[in-house]
Structures are given as structure tokens and as C-alpha cells.
Amino acid sequence: MDDLDFDAWCELAEQRPEQYFRERERLIEGYIASHPLPQQARLREFQLRIDRARAQAGSPLRATRMMMSMMEDQLEALRDRLLCLQSETEQIARLMDRPAGGSSAPDD
């Protein structure tokens, strides 16, 4: 996807919309297919959500805002998972630092 020419895609969308949508679908499907099978289903589901948002939006600006909101939701979910993993990691580290026998009282 590094060689994506935005101007060429805009021109294709304006002059030959049917071909634009075929090429868009081919590019998206190629990207999804390049991932391991377990991830492909999630990527297809996410693409369906994106396509629905674009169809419902009514304008490119509103579609962009809706997709930004979707990305924000995903980032918040990732942040929540990260915080949970950090908390669990800290708990494991504390357990590993305890002396054998489970006593945390200092020896006198």
C-alpha cells in the first residue's frame, strides 16, 4: 500500500466510479488476505463496519468523523487492555518478590 497514488485514485473515482470500487475492493481484500487467518475475520468485520458507516454518513466529512470515532473506540479498548495487563504484571512481580513460605514479616 506504500505506492498508493491519492490523485490517481481521486481521478479514477470521479471518472470511472465502477472501476474505482472494484479496485478499492481488490486492494482491501488483498490487504486482509495478507494477514493470518485468525485476524482476517476480524479485519473483514471491521471493514464491514467502515462500509456501513460510509453508507450511512451521507457526506465524506461525516463519514470521516464516524470512522475517527470508531478508531477512538478501538484505541480506548486497547488502552483498557494494556492497563489491565500492566496491573496483572505488577501483581505477578509482587508475588515473585515474596520470600518462600509466603511470610512477608521481616526476620528479627
mmCIF file with all atom_site columns, C-alpha atoms in Angstrom:
data_model
loop_
_atom_site.group_PDB
_atom_site.id
_atom_site.type_symbol
_atom_site.label_atom_id
_atom_site.label_alt_id
_atom_site.label_comp_id
_atom_site.label_asym_id
_atom_site.label_entity_id
_atom_site.label_seq_id
_atom_site.pdbx_PDB_ins_code
_atom_site.Cartn_x
_atom_site.Cartn_y
_atom_site.Cartn_z
_atom_site.occupancy
_atom_site.B_iso_or_equiv
_atom_site.pdbx_formal_charge
_atom_site.auth_seq_id
_atom_site.auth_comp_id
_atom_site.auth_asym_id
_atom_site.auth_atom_id
_atom_site.pdbx_PDB_model_num
ATOM 1   C CA . MET A 1 1   ? 0.000   0.000   0.000   1.00 0.00 ? 1   MET A CA 1
ATOM 2   C CA . ASP A 1 2   ? 3.053   2.253   0.038   1.00 0.00 ? 2   ASP A CA 1
ATOM 3   C CA . ASP A 1 3   ? 2.644   3.013   -3.661  1.00 0.00 ? 3   ASP A CA 1
ATOM 4   C CA . LEU A 1 4   ? -0.881  4.412   -3.325  1.00 0.00 ? 4   LEU A CA 1
ATOM 5   C CA . ASP A 1 5   ? -1.306  7.458   -5.571  1.00 0.00 ? 5   ASP A CA 1
ATOM 6   C CA . PHE A 1 6   ? -4.047  9.576   -3.989  1.00 0.00 ? 6   PHE A CA 1
ATOM 7   C CA . ASP A 1 7   ? -4.516  11.797  -7.049  1.00 0.00 ? 7   ASP A CA 1
ATOM 8   C CA . ALA A 1 8   ? -4.862  8.782   -9.348  1.00 0.00 ? 8   ALA A CA 1
ATOM 9   C CA . TRP A 1 9   ? -7.464  7.249   -7.024  1.00 0.00 ? 9   TRP A CA 1
ATOM 10  C CA . CYS A 1 10  ? -9.416  10.536  -6.928  1.00 0.00 ? 10  CYS A CA 1
ATOM 11  C CA . GLU A 1 11  ? -9.360  10.735  -10.706 1.00 0.00 ? 11  GLU A CA 1
ATOM 12  C CA . LEU A 1 12  ? -10.486 7.116   -11.021 1.00 0.00 ? 12  LEU A CA 1
ATOM 13  C CA . ALA A 1 13  ? -13.352 7.724   -8.549  1.00 0.00 ? 13  ALA A CA 1
ATOM 14  C CA . GLU A 1 14  ? -14.520 10.785  -10.466 1.00 0.00 ? 14  GLU A CA 1
ATOM 15  C CA . GLN A 1 15  ? -14.169 9.428   -13.996 1.00 0.00 ? 15  GLN A CA 1
ATOM 16  C CA . ARG A 1 16  ? -14.840 5.685   -13.613 1.00 0.00 ? 16  ARG A CA 1
ATOM 17  C CA . PRO A 1 17  ? -16.596 5.042   -10.291 1.00 0.00 ? 17  PRO A CA 1
ATOM 18  C CA . GLU A 1 18  ? -17.405 1.382   -11.061 1.00 0.00 ? 18  GLU A CA 1
ATOM 19  C CA . GLN A 1 19  ? -13.742 0.619   -11.694 1.00 0.00 ? 19  GLN A CA 1
ATOM 20  C CA . TYR A 1 20  ? -12.784 2.633   -8.607  1.00 0.00 ? 20  TYR A CA 1
ATOM 21  C CA . PHE A 1 21  ? -14.981 0.474   -6.367  1.00 0.00 ? 21  PHE A CA 1
ATOM 22  C CA . ARG A 1 22  ? -13.713 -2.753  -7.978  1.00 0.00 ? 22  ARG A CA 1
ATOM 23  C CA . GLU A 1 23  ? -10.090 -1.678  -7.452  1.00 0.00 ? 23  GLU A CA 1
ATOM 24  C CA . ARG A 1 24  ? -10.853 -0.497  -3.926  1.00 0.00 ? 24  ARG A CA 1
ATOM 25  C CA . GLU A 1 25  ? -12.383 -3.874  -3.081  1.00 0.00 ? 25  GLU A CA 1
ATOM 26  C CA . ARG A 1 26  ? -9.423  -5.706  -4.643  1.00 0.00 ? 26  ARG A CA 1
ATOM 27  C CA . LEU A 1 27  ? -6.929  -3.623  -2.659  1.00 0.00 ? 27  LEU A CA 1
ATOM 28  C CA . ILE A 1 28  ? -8.793  -4.054  0.633   1.00 0.00 ? 28  ILE A CA 1
ATOM 29  C CA . GLU A 1 29  ? -9.221  -7.795  0.095   1.00 0.00 ? 29  GLU A CA 1
ATOM 30  C CA . GLY A 1 30  ? -5.524  -8.151  -0.743  1.00 0.00 ? 30  GLY A CA 1
ATOM 31  C CA . TYR A 1 31  ? -4.593  -6.344  2.452   1.00 0.00 ? 31  TYR A CA 1
ATOM 32  C CA . ILE A 1 32  ? -6.892  -8.516  4.551   1.00 0.00 ? 32  ILE A CA 1
ATOM 33  C CA . ALA A 1 33  ? -5.655  -11.711 2.855   1.00 0.00 ? 33  ALA A CA 1
ATOM 34  C CA . SER A 1 34  ? -2.066  -10.789 3.732   1.00 0.00 ? 34  SER A CA 1
ATOM 35  C CA . HIS A 1 35  ? -2.837  -11.345 7.430   1.00 0.00 ? 35  HIS A CA 1
ATOM 36  C CA . PRO A 1 36  ? -3.034  -14.646 9.336   1.00 0.00 ? 36  PRO A CA 1
ATOM 37  C CA . LEU A 1 37  ? -6.412  -16.383 9.111   1.00 0.00 ? 37  LEU A CA 1
ATOM 38  C CA . PRO A 1 38  ? -7.500  -15.605 12.699  1.00 0.00 ? 38  PRO A CA 1
ATOM 39  C CA . GLN A 1 39  ? -7.073  -11.879 12.021  1.00 0.00 ? 39  GLN A CA 1
ATOM 40  C CA . GLN A 1 40  ? -8.800  -11.939 8.626   1.00 0.00 ? 40  GLN A CA 1
ATOM 41  C CA . ALA A 1 41  ? -12.277 -12.446 10.088  1.00 0.00 ? 41  ALA A CA 1
ATOM 42  C CA . ARG A 1 42  ? -11.829 -9.509  12.473  1.00 0.00 ? 42  ARG A CA 1
ATOM 43  C CA . LEU A 1 43  ? -10.497 -7.303  9.658   1.00 0.00 ? 43  LEU A CA 1
ATOM 44  C CA . ARG A 1 44  ? -13.436 -8.194  7.400   1.00 0.00 ? 44  ARG A CA 1
ATOM 45  C CA . GLU A 1 45  ? -15.865 -7.419  10.231  1.00 0.00 ? 45  GLU A CA 1
ATOM 46  C CA . PHE A 1 46  ? -14.168 -4.074  10.813  1.00 0.00 ? 46  PHE A CA 1
ATOM 47  C CA . GLN A 1 47  ? -14.262 -3.291  7.080   1.00 0.00 ? 47  GLN A CA 1
ATOM 48  C CA . LEU A 1 48  ? -17.996 -4.029  7.037   1.00 0.00 ? 48  LEU A CA 1
ATOM 49  C CA . ARG A 1 49  ? -18.459 -1.562  9.905   1.00 0.00 ? 49  ARG A CA 1
ATOM 50  C CA . ILE A 1 50  ? -16.454 1.036   7.970   1.00 0.00 ? 50  ILE A CA 1
ATOM 51  C CA . ASP A 1 51  ? -18.511 0.456   4.813   1.00 0.00 ? 51  ASP A CA 1
ATOM 52  C CA . ARG A 1 52  ? -21.771 0.751   6.775   1.00 0.00 ? 52  ARG A CA 1
ATOM 53  C CA . ALA A 1 53  ? -20.606 3.996   8.381   1.00 0.00 ? 53  ALA A CA 1
ATOM 54  C CA . ARG A 1 54  ? -19.660 5.411   4.981   1.00 0.00 ? 54  ARG A CA 1
ATOM 55  C CA . ALA A 1 55  ? -23.055 4.443   3.544   1.00 0.00 ? 55  ALA A CA 1
ATOM 56  C CA . GLN A 1 56  ? -24.985 5.940   6.473   1.00 0.00 ? 56  GLN A CA 1
ATOM 57  C CA . ALA A 1 57  ? -22.926 9.120   6.766   1.00 0.00 ? 57  ALA A CA 1
ATOM 58  C CA . GLY A 1 58  ? -24.275 10.998  3.782   1.00 0.00 ? 58  GLY A CA 1
ATOM 59  C CA . SER A 1 59  ? -21.103 13.042  3.303   1.00 0.00 ? 59  SER A CA 1
ATOM 60  C CA . PRO A 1 60  ? -17.362 12.358  3.245   1.00 0.00 ? 60  PRO A CA 1
ATOM 61  C CA . LEU A 1 61  ? -16.788 14.658  6.227   1.00 0.00 ? 61  LEU A CA 1
ATOM 62  C CA . ARG A 1 62  ? -19.397 12.910  8.367   1.00 0.00 ? 62  ARG A CA 1
ATOM 63  C CA . ALA A 1 63  ? -18.028 9.512   7.278   1.00 0.00 ? 63  ALA A CA 1
ATOM 64  C CA . THR A 1 64  ? -14.550 10.600  8.347   1.00 0.00 ? 64  THR A CA 1
ATOM 65  C CA . ARG A 1 65  ? -15.861 11.714  11.726  1.00 0.00 ? 65  ARG A CA 1
ATOM 66  C CA . MET A 1 66  ? -17.690 8.438   12.219  1.00 0.00 ? 66  MET A CA 1
ATOM 67  C CA . MET A 1 67  ? -14.578 6.433   11.347  1.00 0.00 ? 67  MET A CA 1
ATOM 68  C CA . MET A 1 68  ? -12.455 8.564   13.667  1.00 0.00 ? 68  MET A CA 1
ATOM 69  C CA . SER A 1 69  ? -14.919 7.788   16.445  1.00 0.00 ? 69  SER A CA 1
ATOM 70  C CA . MET A 1 70  ? -14.648 4.073   15.633  1.00 0.00 ? 70  MET A CA 1
ATOM 71  C CA . MET A 1 71  ? -10.851 4.286   15.803  1.00 0.00 ? 71  MET A CA 1
ATOM 72  C CA . GLU A 1 72  ? -11.076 6.151   19.103  1.00 0.00 ? 72  GLU A CA 1
ATOM 73  C CA . ASP A 1 73  ? -13.262 3.363   20.499  1.00 0.00 ? 73  ASP A CA 1
ATOM 74  C CA . GLN A 1 74  ? -10.685 0.786   19.390  1.00 0.00 ? 74  GLN A CA 1
ATOM 75  C CA . LEU A 1 75  ? -7.832  2.774   20.944  1.00 0.00 ? 75  LEU A CA 1
ATOM 76  C CA . GLU A 1 76  ? -9.730  3.098   24.230  1.00 0.00 ? 76  GLU A CA 1
ATOM 77  C CA . ALA A 1 77  ? -10.320 -0.660  24.276  1.00 0.00 ? 77  ALA A CA 1
ATOM 78  C CA . LEU A 1 78  ? -6.604  -1.253  23.654  1.00 0.00 ? 78  LEU A CA 1
ATOM 79  C CA . ARG A 1 79  ? -5.717  1.189   26.427  1.00 0.00 ? 79  ARG A CA 1
ATOM 80  C CA . ASP A 1 80  ? -8.040  -0.607  28.840  1.00 0.00 ? 80  ASP A CA 1
ATOM 81  C CA . ARG A 1 81  ? -6.457  -3.955  27.951  1.00 0.00 ? 81  ARG A CA 1
ATOM 82  C CA . LEU A 1 82  ? -2.978  -2.506  28.404  1.00 0.00 ? 82  LEU A CA 1
ATOM 83  C CA . LEU A 1 83  ? -3.860  -1.124  31.846  1.00 0.00 ? 83  LEU A CA 1
ATOM 84  C CA . CYS A 1 84  ? -5.283  -4.491  32.861  1.00 0.00 ? 84  CYS A CA 1
ATOM 85  C CA . LEU A 1 85  ? -2.149  -6.304  31.667  1.00 0.00 ? 85  LEU A CA 1
ATOM 86  C CA . GLN A 1 86  ? 0.081   -3.816  33.476  1.00 0.00 ? 86  GLN A CA 1
ATOM 87  C CA . SER A 1 87  ? -1.861  -4.352  36.696  1.00 0.00 ? 87  SER A CA 1
ATOM 88  C CA . GLU A 1 88  ? -1.622  -8.120  36.371  1.00 0.00 ? 88  GLU A CA 1
ATOM 89  C CA . THR A 1 89  ? 2.101   -7.877  35.606  1.00 0.00 ? 89  THR A CA 1
ATOM 90  C CA . GLU A 1 90  ? 2.640   -5.776  38.740  1.00 0.00 ? 90  GLU A CA 1
ATOM 91  C CA . GLN A 1 91  ? 0.723   -8.322  40.827  1.00 0.00 ? 91  GLN A CA 1
ATOM 92  C CA . ILE A 1 92  ? 2.836   -11.170 39.446  1.00 0.00 ? 92  ILE A CA 1
ATOM 93  C CA . ALA A 1 93  ? 6.034   -9.206  40.114  1.00 0.00 ? 93  ALA A CA 1
ATOM 94  C CA . ARG A 1 94  ? 4.961   -8.634  43.742  1.00 0.00 ? 94  ARG A CA 1
ATOM 95  C CA . LEU A 1 95  ? 4.199   -12.333 44.156  1.00 0.00 ? 95  LEU A CA 1
ATOM 96  C CA . MET A 1 96  ? 7.591   -13.265 42.752  1.00 0.00 ? 96  MET A CA 1
ATOM 97  C CA . ASP A 1 97  ? 9.336   -10.862 45.146  1.00 0.00 ? 97  ASP A CA 1
ATOM 98  C CA . ARG A 1 98  ? 7.821   -12.521 48.241  1.00 0.00 ? 98  ARG A CA 1
ATOM 99  C CA . PRO A 1 99  ? 10.131  -14.803 50.195  1.00 0.00 ? 99  PRO A CA 1
ATOM 100 C CA . ALA A 1 100 ? 9.450   -18.542 50.138  1.00 0.00 ? 100 ALA A CA 1
ATOM 101 C CA . GLY A 1 101 ? 6.846   -19.617 52.671  1.00 0.00 ? 101 GLY A CA 1
ATOM 102 C CA . GLY A 1 102 ? 4.594   -16.652 51.992  1.00 0.00 ? 102 GLY A CA 1
ATOM 103 C CA . SER A 1 103 ? 5.520   -14.666 55.100  1.00 0.00 ? 103 SER A CA 1
ATOM 104 C CA . SER A 1 104 ? 6.088   -11.007 54.462  1.00 0.00 ? 104 SER A CA 1
ATOM 105 C CA . ALA A 1 105 ? 7.143   -10.226 58.050  1.00 0.00 ? 105 ALA A CA 1
ATOM 106 C CA . PRO A 1 106 ? 10.824  -9.292  58.486  1.00 0.00 ? 106 PRO A CA 1
ATOM 107 C CA . ASP A 1 107 ? 13.074  -11.681 60.391  1.00 0.00 ? 107 ASP A CA 1
ATOM 108 C CA . ASP A 1 108 ? 14.151  -10.403 63.846  1.00 0.00 ? 108 ASP A CA 1
#
